[in-house]
PDB file of C-alpha atoms in Angstrom:
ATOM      1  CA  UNK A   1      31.641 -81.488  58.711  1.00  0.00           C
ATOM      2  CA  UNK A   2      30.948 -81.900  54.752  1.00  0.00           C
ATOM      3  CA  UNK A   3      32.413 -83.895  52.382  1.00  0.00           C
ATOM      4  CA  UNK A   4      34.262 -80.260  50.951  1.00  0.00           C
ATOM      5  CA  UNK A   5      35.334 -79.566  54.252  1.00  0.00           C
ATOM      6  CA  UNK A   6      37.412 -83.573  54.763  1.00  0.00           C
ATOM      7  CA  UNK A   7      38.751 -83.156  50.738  1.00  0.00           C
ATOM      8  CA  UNK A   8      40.287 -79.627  51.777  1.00  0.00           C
ATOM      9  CA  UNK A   9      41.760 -80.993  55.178  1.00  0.00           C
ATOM     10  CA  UNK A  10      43.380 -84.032  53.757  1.00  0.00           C
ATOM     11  CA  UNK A  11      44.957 -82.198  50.974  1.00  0.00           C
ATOM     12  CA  UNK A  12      46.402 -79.442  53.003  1.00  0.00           C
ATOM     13  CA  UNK A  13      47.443 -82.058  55.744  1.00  0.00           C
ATOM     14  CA  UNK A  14      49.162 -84.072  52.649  1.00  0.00           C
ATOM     15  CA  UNK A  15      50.873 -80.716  51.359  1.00  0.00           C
ATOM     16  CA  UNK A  16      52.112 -80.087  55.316  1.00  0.00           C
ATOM     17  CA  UNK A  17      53.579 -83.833  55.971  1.00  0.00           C
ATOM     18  CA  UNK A  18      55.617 -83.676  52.678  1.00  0.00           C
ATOM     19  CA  UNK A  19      57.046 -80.150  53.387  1.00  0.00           C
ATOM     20  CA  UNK A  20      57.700 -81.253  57.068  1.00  0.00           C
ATOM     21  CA  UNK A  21      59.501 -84.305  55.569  1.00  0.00           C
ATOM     22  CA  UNK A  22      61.922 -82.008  53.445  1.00  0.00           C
ATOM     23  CA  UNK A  23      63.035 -80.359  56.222  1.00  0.00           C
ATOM     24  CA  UNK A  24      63.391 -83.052  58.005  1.00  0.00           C
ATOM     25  CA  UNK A  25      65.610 -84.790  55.115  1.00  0.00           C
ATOM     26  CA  UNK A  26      67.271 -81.873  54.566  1.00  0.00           C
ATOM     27  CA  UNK A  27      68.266 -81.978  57.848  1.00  0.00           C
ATOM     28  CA  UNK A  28      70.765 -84.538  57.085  1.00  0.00           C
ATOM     29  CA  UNK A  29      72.715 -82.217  54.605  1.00  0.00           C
ATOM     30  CA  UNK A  30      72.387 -79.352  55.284  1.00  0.00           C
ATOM     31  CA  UNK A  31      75.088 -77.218  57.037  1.00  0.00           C
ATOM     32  CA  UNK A  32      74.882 -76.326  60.667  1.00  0.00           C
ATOM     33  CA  UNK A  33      73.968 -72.799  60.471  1.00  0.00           C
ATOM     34  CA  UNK A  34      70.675 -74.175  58.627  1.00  0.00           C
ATOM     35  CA  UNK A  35      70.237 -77.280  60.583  1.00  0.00           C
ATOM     36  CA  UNK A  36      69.658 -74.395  63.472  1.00  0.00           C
ATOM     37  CA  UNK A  37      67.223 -72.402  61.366  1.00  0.00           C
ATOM     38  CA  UNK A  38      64.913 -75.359  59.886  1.00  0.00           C
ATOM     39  CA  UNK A  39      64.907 -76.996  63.857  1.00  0.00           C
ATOM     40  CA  UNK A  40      63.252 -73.700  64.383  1.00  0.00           C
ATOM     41  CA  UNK A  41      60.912 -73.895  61.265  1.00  0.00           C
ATOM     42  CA  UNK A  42      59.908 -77.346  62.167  1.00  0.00           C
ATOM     43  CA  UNK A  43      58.896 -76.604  65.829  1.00  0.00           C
ATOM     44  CA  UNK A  44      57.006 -73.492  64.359  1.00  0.00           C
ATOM     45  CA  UNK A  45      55.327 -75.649  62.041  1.00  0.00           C
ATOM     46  CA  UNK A  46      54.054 -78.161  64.428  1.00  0.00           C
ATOM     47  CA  UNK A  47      52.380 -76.357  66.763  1.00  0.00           C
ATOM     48  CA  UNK A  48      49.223 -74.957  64.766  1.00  0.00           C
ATOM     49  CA  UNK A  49      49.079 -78.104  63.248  1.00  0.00           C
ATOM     50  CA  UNK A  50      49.431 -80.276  66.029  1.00  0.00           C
ATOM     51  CA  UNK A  51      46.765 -77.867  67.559  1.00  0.00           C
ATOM     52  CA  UNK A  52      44.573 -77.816  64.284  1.00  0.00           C
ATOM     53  CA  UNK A  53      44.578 -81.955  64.451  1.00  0.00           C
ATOM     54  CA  UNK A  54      43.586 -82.357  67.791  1.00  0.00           C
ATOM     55  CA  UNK A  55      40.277 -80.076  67.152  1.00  0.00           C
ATOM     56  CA  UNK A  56      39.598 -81.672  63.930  1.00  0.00           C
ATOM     57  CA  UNK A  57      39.883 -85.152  64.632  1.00  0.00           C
ATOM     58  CA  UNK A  58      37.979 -85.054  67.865  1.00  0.00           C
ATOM     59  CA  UNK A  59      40.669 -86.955  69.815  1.00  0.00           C
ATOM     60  CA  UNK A  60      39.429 -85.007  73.108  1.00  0.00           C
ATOM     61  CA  UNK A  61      35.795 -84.722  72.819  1.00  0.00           C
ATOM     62  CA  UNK A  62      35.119 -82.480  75.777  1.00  0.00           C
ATOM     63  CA  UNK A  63      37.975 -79.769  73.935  1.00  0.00           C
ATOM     64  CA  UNK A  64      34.899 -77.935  71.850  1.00  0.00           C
ATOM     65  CA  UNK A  65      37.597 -75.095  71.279  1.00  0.00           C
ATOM     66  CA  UNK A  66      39.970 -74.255  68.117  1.00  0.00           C
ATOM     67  CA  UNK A  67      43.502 -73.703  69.850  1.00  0.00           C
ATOM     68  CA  UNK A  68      44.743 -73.313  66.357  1.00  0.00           C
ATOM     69  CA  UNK A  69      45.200 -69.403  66.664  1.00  0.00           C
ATOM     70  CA  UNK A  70      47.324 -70.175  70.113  1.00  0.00           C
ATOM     71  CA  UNK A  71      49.262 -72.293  68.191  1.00  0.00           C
ATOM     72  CA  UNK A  72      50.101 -69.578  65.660  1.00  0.00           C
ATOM     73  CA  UNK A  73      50.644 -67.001  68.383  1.00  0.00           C
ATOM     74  CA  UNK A  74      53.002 -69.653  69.340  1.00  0.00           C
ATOM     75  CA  UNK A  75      54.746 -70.085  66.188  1.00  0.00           C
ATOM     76  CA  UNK A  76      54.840 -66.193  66.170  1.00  0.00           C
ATOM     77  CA  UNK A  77      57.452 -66.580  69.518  1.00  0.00           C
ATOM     78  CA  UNK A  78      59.612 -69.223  67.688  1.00  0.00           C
ATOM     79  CA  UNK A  79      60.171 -67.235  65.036  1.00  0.00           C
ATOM     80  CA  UNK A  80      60.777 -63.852  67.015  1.00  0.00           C
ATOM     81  CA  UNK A  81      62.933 -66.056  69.100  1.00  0.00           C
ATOM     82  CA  UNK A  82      64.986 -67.128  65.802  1.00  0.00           C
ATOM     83  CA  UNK A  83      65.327 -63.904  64.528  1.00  0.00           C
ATOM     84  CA  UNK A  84      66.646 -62.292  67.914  1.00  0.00           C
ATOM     85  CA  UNK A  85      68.879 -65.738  68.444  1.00  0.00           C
ATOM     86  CA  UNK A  86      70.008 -67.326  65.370  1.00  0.00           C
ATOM     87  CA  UNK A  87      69.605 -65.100  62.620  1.00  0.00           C
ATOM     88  CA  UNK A  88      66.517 -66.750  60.684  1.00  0.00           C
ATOM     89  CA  UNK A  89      66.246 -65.885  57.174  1.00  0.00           C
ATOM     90  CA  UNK A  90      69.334 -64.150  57.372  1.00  0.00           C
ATOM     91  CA  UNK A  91      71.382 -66.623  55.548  1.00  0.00           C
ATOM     92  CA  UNK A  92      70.036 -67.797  52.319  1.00  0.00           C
ATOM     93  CA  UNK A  93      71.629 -70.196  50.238  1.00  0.00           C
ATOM     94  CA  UNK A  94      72.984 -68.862  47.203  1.00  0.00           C
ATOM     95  CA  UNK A  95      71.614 -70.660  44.127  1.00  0.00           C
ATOM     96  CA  UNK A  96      73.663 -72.743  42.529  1.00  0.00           C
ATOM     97  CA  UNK A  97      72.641 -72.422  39.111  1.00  0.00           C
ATOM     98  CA  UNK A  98      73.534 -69.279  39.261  1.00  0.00           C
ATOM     99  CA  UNK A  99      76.609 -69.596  40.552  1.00  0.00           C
ATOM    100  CA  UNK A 100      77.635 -72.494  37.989  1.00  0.00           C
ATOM    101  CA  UNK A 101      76.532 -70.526  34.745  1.00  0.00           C
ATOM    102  CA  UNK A 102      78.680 -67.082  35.952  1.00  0.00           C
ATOM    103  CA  UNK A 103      81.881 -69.729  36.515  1.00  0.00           C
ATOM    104  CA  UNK A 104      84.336 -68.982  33.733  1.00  0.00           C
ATOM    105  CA  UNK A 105      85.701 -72.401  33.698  1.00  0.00           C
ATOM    106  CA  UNK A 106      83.545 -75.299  31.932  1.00  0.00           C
ATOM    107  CA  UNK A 107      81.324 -77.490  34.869  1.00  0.00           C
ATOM    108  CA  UNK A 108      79.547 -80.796  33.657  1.00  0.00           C
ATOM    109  CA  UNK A 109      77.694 -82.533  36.061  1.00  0.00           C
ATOM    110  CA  UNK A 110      77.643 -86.572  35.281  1.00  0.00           C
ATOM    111  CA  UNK A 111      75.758 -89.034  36.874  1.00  0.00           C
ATOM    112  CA  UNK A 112      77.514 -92.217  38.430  1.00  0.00           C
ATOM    113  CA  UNK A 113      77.648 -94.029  34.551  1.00  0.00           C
ATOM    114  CA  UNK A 114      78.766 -90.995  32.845  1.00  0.00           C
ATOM    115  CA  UNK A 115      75.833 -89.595  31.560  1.00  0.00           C
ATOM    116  CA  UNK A 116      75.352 -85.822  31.696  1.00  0.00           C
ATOM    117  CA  UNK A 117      73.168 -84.433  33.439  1.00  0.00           C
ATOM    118  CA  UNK A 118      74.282 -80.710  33.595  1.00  0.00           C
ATOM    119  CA  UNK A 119      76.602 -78.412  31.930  1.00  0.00           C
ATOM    120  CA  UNK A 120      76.899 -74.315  31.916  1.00  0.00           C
ATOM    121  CA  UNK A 121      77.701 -71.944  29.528  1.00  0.00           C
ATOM    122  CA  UNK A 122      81.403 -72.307  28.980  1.00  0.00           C
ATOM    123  CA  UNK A 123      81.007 -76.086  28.904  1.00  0.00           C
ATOM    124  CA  UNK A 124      78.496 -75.499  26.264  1.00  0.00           C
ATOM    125  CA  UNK A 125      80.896 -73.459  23.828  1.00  0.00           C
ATOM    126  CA  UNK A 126      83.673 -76.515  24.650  1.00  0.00           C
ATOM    127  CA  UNK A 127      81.225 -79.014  23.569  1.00  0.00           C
ATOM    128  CA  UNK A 128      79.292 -76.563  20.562  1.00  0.00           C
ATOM    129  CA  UNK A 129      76.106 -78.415  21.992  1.00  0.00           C
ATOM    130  CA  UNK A 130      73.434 -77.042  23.970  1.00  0.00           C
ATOM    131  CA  UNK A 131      73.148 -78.478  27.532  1.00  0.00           C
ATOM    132  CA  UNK A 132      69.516 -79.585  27.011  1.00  0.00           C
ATOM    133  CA  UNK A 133      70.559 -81.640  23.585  1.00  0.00           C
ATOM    134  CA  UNK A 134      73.582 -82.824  25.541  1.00  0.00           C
ATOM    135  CA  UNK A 135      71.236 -84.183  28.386  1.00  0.00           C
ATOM    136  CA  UNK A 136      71.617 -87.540  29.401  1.00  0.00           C
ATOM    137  CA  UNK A 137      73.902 -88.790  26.608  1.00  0.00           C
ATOM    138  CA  UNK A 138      76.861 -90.806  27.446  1.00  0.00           C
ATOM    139  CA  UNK A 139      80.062 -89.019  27.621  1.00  0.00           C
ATOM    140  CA  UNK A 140      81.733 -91.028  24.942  1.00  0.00           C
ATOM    141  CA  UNK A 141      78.779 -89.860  22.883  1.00  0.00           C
ATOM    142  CA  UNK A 142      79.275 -86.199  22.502  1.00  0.00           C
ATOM    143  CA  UNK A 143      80.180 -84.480  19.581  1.00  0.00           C
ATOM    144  CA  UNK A 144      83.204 -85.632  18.188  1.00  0.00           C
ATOM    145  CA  UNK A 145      84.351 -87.838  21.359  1.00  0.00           C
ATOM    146  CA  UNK A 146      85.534 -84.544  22.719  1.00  0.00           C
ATOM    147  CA  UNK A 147      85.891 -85.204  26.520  1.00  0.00           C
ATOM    148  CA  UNK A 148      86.959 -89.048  25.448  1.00  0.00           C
ATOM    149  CA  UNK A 149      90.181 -89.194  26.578  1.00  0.00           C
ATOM    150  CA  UNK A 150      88.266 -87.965  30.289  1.00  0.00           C
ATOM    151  CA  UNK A 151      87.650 -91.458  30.072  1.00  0.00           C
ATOM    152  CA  UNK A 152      90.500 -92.344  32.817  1.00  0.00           C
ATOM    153  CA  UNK A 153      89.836 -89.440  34.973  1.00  0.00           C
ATOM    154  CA  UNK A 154      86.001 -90.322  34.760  1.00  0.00           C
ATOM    155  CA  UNK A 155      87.029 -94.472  35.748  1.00  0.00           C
ATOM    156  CA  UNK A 156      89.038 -93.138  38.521  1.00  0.00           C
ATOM    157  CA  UNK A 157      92.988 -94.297  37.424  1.00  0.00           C
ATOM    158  CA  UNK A 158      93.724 -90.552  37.666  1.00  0.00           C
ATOM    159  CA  UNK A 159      92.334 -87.820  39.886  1.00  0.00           C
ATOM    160  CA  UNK A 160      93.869 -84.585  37.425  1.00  0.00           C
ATOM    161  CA  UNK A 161      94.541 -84.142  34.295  1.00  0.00           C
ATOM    162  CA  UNK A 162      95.649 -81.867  31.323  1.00  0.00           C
ATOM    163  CA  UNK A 163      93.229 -82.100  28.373  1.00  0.00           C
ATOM    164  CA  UNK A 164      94.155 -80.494  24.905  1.00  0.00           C
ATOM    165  CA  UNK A 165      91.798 -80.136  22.659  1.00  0.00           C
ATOM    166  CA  UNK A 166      91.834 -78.715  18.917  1.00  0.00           C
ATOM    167  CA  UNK A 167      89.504 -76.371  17.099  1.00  0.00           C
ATOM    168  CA  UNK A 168      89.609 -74.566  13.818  1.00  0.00           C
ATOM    169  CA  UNK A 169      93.577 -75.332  13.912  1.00  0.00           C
ATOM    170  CA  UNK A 170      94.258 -74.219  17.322  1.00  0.00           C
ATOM    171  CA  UNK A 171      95.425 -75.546  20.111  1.00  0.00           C
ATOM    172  CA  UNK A 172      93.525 -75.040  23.878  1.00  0.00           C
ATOM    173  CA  UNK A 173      95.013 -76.506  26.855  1.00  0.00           C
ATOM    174  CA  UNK A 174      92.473 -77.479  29.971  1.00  0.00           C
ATOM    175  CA  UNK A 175      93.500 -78.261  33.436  1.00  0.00           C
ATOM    176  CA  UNK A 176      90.728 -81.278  34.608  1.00  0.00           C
ATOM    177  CA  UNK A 177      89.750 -82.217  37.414  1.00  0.00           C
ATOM    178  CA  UNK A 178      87.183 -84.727  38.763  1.00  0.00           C
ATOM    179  CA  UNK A 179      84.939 -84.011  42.317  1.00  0.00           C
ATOM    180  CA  UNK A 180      82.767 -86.243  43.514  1.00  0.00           C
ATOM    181  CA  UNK A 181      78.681 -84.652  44.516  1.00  0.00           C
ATOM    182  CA  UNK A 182      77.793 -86.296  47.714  1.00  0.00           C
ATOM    183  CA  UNK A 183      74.440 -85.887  49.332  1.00  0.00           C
ATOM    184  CA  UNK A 184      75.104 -87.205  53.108  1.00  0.00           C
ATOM    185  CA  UNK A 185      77.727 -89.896  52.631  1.00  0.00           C
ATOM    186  CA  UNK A 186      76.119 -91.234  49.796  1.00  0.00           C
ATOM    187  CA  UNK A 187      78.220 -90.108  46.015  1.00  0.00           C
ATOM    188  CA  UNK A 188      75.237 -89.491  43.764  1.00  0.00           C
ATOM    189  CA  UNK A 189      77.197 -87.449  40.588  1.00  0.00           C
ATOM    190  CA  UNK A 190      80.474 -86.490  39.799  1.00  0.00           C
ATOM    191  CA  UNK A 191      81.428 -82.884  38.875  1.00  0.00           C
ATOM    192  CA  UNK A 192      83.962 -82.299  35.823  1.00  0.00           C
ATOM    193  CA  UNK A 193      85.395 -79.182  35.897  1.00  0.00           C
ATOM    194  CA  UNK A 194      87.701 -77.894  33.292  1.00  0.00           C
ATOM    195  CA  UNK A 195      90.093 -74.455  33.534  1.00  0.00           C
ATOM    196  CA  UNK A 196      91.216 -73.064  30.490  1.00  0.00           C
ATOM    197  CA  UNK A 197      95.034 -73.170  31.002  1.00  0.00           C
ATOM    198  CA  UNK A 198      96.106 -72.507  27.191  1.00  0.00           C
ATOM    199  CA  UNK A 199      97.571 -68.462  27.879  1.00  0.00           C
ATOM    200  CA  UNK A 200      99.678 -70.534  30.779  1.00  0.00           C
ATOM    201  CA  UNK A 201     100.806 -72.873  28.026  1.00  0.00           C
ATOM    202  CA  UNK A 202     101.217 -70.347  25.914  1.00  0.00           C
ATOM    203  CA  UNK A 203     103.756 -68.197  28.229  1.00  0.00           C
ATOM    204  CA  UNK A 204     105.344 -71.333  29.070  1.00  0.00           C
ATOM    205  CA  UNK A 205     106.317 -72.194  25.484  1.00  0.00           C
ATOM    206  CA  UNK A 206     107.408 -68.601  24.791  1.00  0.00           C
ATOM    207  CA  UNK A 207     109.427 -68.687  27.375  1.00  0.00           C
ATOM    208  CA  UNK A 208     110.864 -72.093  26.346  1.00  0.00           C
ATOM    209  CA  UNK A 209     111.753 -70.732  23.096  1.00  0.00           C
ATOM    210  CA  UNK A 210     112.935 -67.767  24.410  1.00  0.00           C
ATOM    211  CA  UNK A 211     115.461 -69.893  26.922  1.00  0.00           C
ATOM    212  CA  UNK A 212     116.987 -71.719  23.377  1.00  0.00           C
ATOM    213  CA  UNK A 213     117.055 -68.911  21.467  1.00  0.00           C
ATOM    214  CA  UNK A 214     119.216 -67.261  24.166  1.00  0.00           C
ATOM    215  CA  UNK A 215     121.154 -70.570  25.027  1.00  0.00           C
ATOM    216  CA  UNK A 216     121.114 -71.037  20.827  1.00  0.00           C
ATOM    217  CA  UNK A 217     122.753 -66.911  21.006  1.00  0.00           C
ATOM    218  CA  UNK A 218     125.394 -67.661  23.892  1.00  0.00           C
ATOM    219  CA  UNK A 219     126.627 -70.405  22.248  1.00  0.00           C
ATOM    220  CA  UNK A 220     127.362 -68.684  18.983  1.00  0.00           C
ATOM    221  CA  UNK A 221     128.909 -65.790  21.114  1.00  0.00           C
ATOM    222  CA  UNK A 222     130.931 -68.267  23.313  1.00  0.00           C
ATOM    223  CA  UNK A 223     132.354 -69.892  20.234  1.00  0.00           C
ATOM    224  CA  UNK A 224     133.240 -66.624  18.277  1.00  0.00           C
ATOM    225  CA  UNK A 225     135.361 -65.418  21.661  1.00  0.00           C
ATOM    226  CA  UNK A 226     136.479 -68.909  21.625  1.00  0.00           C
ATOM    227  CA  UNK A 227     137.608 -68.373  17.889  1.00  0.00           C
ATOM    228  CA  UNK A 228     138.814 -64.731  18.208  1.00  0.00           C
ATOM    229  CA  UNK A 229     140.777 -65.545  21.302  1.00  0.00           C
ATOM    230  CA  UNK A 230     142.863 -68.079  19.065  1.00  0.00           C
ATOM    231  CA  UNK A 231     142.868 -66.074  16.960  1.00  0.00           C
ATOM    232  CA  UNK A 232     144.419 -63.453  19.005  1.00  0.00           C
ATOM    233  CA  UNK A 233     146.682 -66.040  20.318  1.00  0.00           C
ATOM    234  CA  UNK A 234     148.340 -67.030  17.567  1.00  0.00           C
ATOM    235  CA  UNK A 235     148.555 -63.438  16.340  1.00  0.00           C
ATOM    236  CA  UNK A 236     150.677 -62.883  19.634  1.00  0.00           C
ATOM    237  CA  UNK A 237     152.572 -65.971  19.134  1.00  0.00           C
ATOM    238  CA  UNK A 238     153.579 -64.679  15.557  1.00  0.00           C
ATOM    239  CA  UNK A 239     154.695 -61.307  17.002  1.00  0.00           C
ATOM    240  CA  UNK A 240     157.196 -62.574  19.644  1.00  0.00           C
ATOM    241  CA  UNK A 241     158.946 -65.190  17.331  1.00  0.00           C
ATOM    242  CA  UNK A 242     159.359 -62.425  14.818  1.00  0.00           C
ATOM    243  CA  UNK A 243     160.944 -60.295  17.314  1.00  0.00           C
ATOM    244  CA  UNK A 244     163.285 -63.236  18.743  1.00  0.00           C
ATOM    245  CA  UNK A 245     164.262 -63.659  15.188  1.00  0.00           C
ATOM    246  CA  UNK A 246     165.247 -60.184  14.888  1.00  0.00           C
ATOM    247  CA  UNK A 247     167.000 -59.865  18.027  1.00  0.00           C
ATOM    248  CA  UNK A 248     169.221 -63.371  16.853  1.00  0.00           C
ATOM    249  CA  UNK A 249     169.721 -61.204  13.690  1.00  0.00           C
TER     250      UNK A 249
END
C-alpha cells in the first residue's frame, strides 16, 4: 500500500474509534430504550471494521481475502434484526433546544459557580439581554442585579421561591425553582426555571380586596340593624309606657 492509502486509513479509523467511544459514553446516560438501540449500533459497527482491520493490518497472512463486505452483510442482519425487535430509529430524542425556546416560562441554565451558560427566549425578555451577551457572566452580574436575590435559592438555603420583580412601574410575580442537570451521577449545571405567577397574584389580591370590601359592607349593615333595632326598641318602649299612663289616667 501507498503512503495515500495509510493517511486515508488512519483518519477514517480515528473518525470510527471516537464515534464508537460516544456511544459507548453515552451508554452511561442514556435511557434504556436507547441503551437497547446503540448496543445494536455498536455491534453493527464492529463487524466491518473488525473485518476491515484484520485484512489491512495483515494479522493473518495466509487470509489474502477482504471479508469487509461479509461484515456489512452482517451489519445489514443487526439492523433488520433491530428494526423487527426493538424499534431502531423509531424513537428519536426530541431536541432540547427546541423544546427549551417554545417553554413559556423563563429557563437559565448555570454552571456549578453561577455563571450562565444558557437562557431561552422568555428568560431573555426577563433579563432585556440577549442570551449570547449574557453568556458566561456571573449571575450577580446581569443587568441591574435582576435574579440577585436568586442568590439563596442558587447557594442552596432554599429549594423554591417567589421572585418579584419590577418594570416600567409594574409589578410581576415569578414562582422559582432550582433543578439540578446531572449527567450519570455526576451534577454538572443547575437549571433555573421561573413561571410567571403575577395573573395568580393578581386574582389573589382581587379577591382579598374583594373579601374586605364585603367584610368592610357587612359590618356597616350589621351596625345599622344594630342601630335601627334600638332604635325600634326604644320606639316600642315609648309606646307601652304611654299607654300604661293612659290606662292609670
Amino acid at each position: 500500500y501507498g503512503i495515500i492509502f495509510w493517511i486515508l486509513t488512519l483518519y477514517s479509523y480515528v473518525l470510527l474509534i471516537i464515534s464508537m467511544a460516544v456511544l459507548i459514553r453515552s451508554l452511561s446516560i442514556l435511557p434504556s430504550v436507547y441503551k437497547r438501540q446503540t448496543l445494536l449500533l455498536i455491534a453493527a459497527y464492529i463487524v466491518p471494521w473488525a473485518a476491515n482491520l484484520v485484512y489491512v493490518s495483515r494479522i493473518f497472512p495466509f487470509l489474502e481475502v477482504d471479508f469487509s463486505p461479509i461484515g456489512f452483510s452482517v451489519t445489514g442482519v443487526i439492523v433488520l434484526f433491530g428494526l423487527l425487535y426493538y424499534n431502531l430509529f423509531d424513537y428519536v430524542p426530541f431536541a432540547t433546544d427546541i423544546i427549551i425556546n417554545n417553554l413559556n416560562d423563563s429557563i437559565i441554565i448555570l454552571s456549578l459557580d453561577n455563571k450562565l451558560l444558557k437562557v431561552n427566549p422568555q428568560a431573555e425578555k426577563l433579563l432585556s439581554c440577549h442570551g449570547s451577551d449574557c453568556v458566561g457572566k456571573d449571575i450577580s452580574q446581569l443587568p441591574g442585579s435582576t435574579l440577585a436575590p436568586l442568590t439563596q435559592l442558587l447557594d442552596g438555603e432554599k429549594s423554591h421561591m417567589e421572585l418579584t420583580l419590577t418594570a416600567k412601574d409594574k409589578s410581576y410575580f415569578f414562582d422559582c425553582k432550582v433543578s439540578p442537570i446531572t449527567m450519570g451521577k455526576r451534577v454538572v449545571a443547575k437549571a433555573v426555571m421561573l413561571r410567571d405567577i403575577t395573573l395568580l397574584k393578581q386574582a389573589q389580591l382581587d379577591l382579598q380586596n374583594w373579601n374586605s370590601e364585603l367584610e368592610e359592607t357587612v359590618s356597616k349593615r350589621t351596625s345599622e340593624l344594630s342601630h335601627a333595632n334600638d332604635h325600634l326598641k326604644k320606639e316600642i318602649d315609648k309606646n307601652r309606657f304611654a299607654k300604661a299612663g293612659q290606662n292609670l289616667q
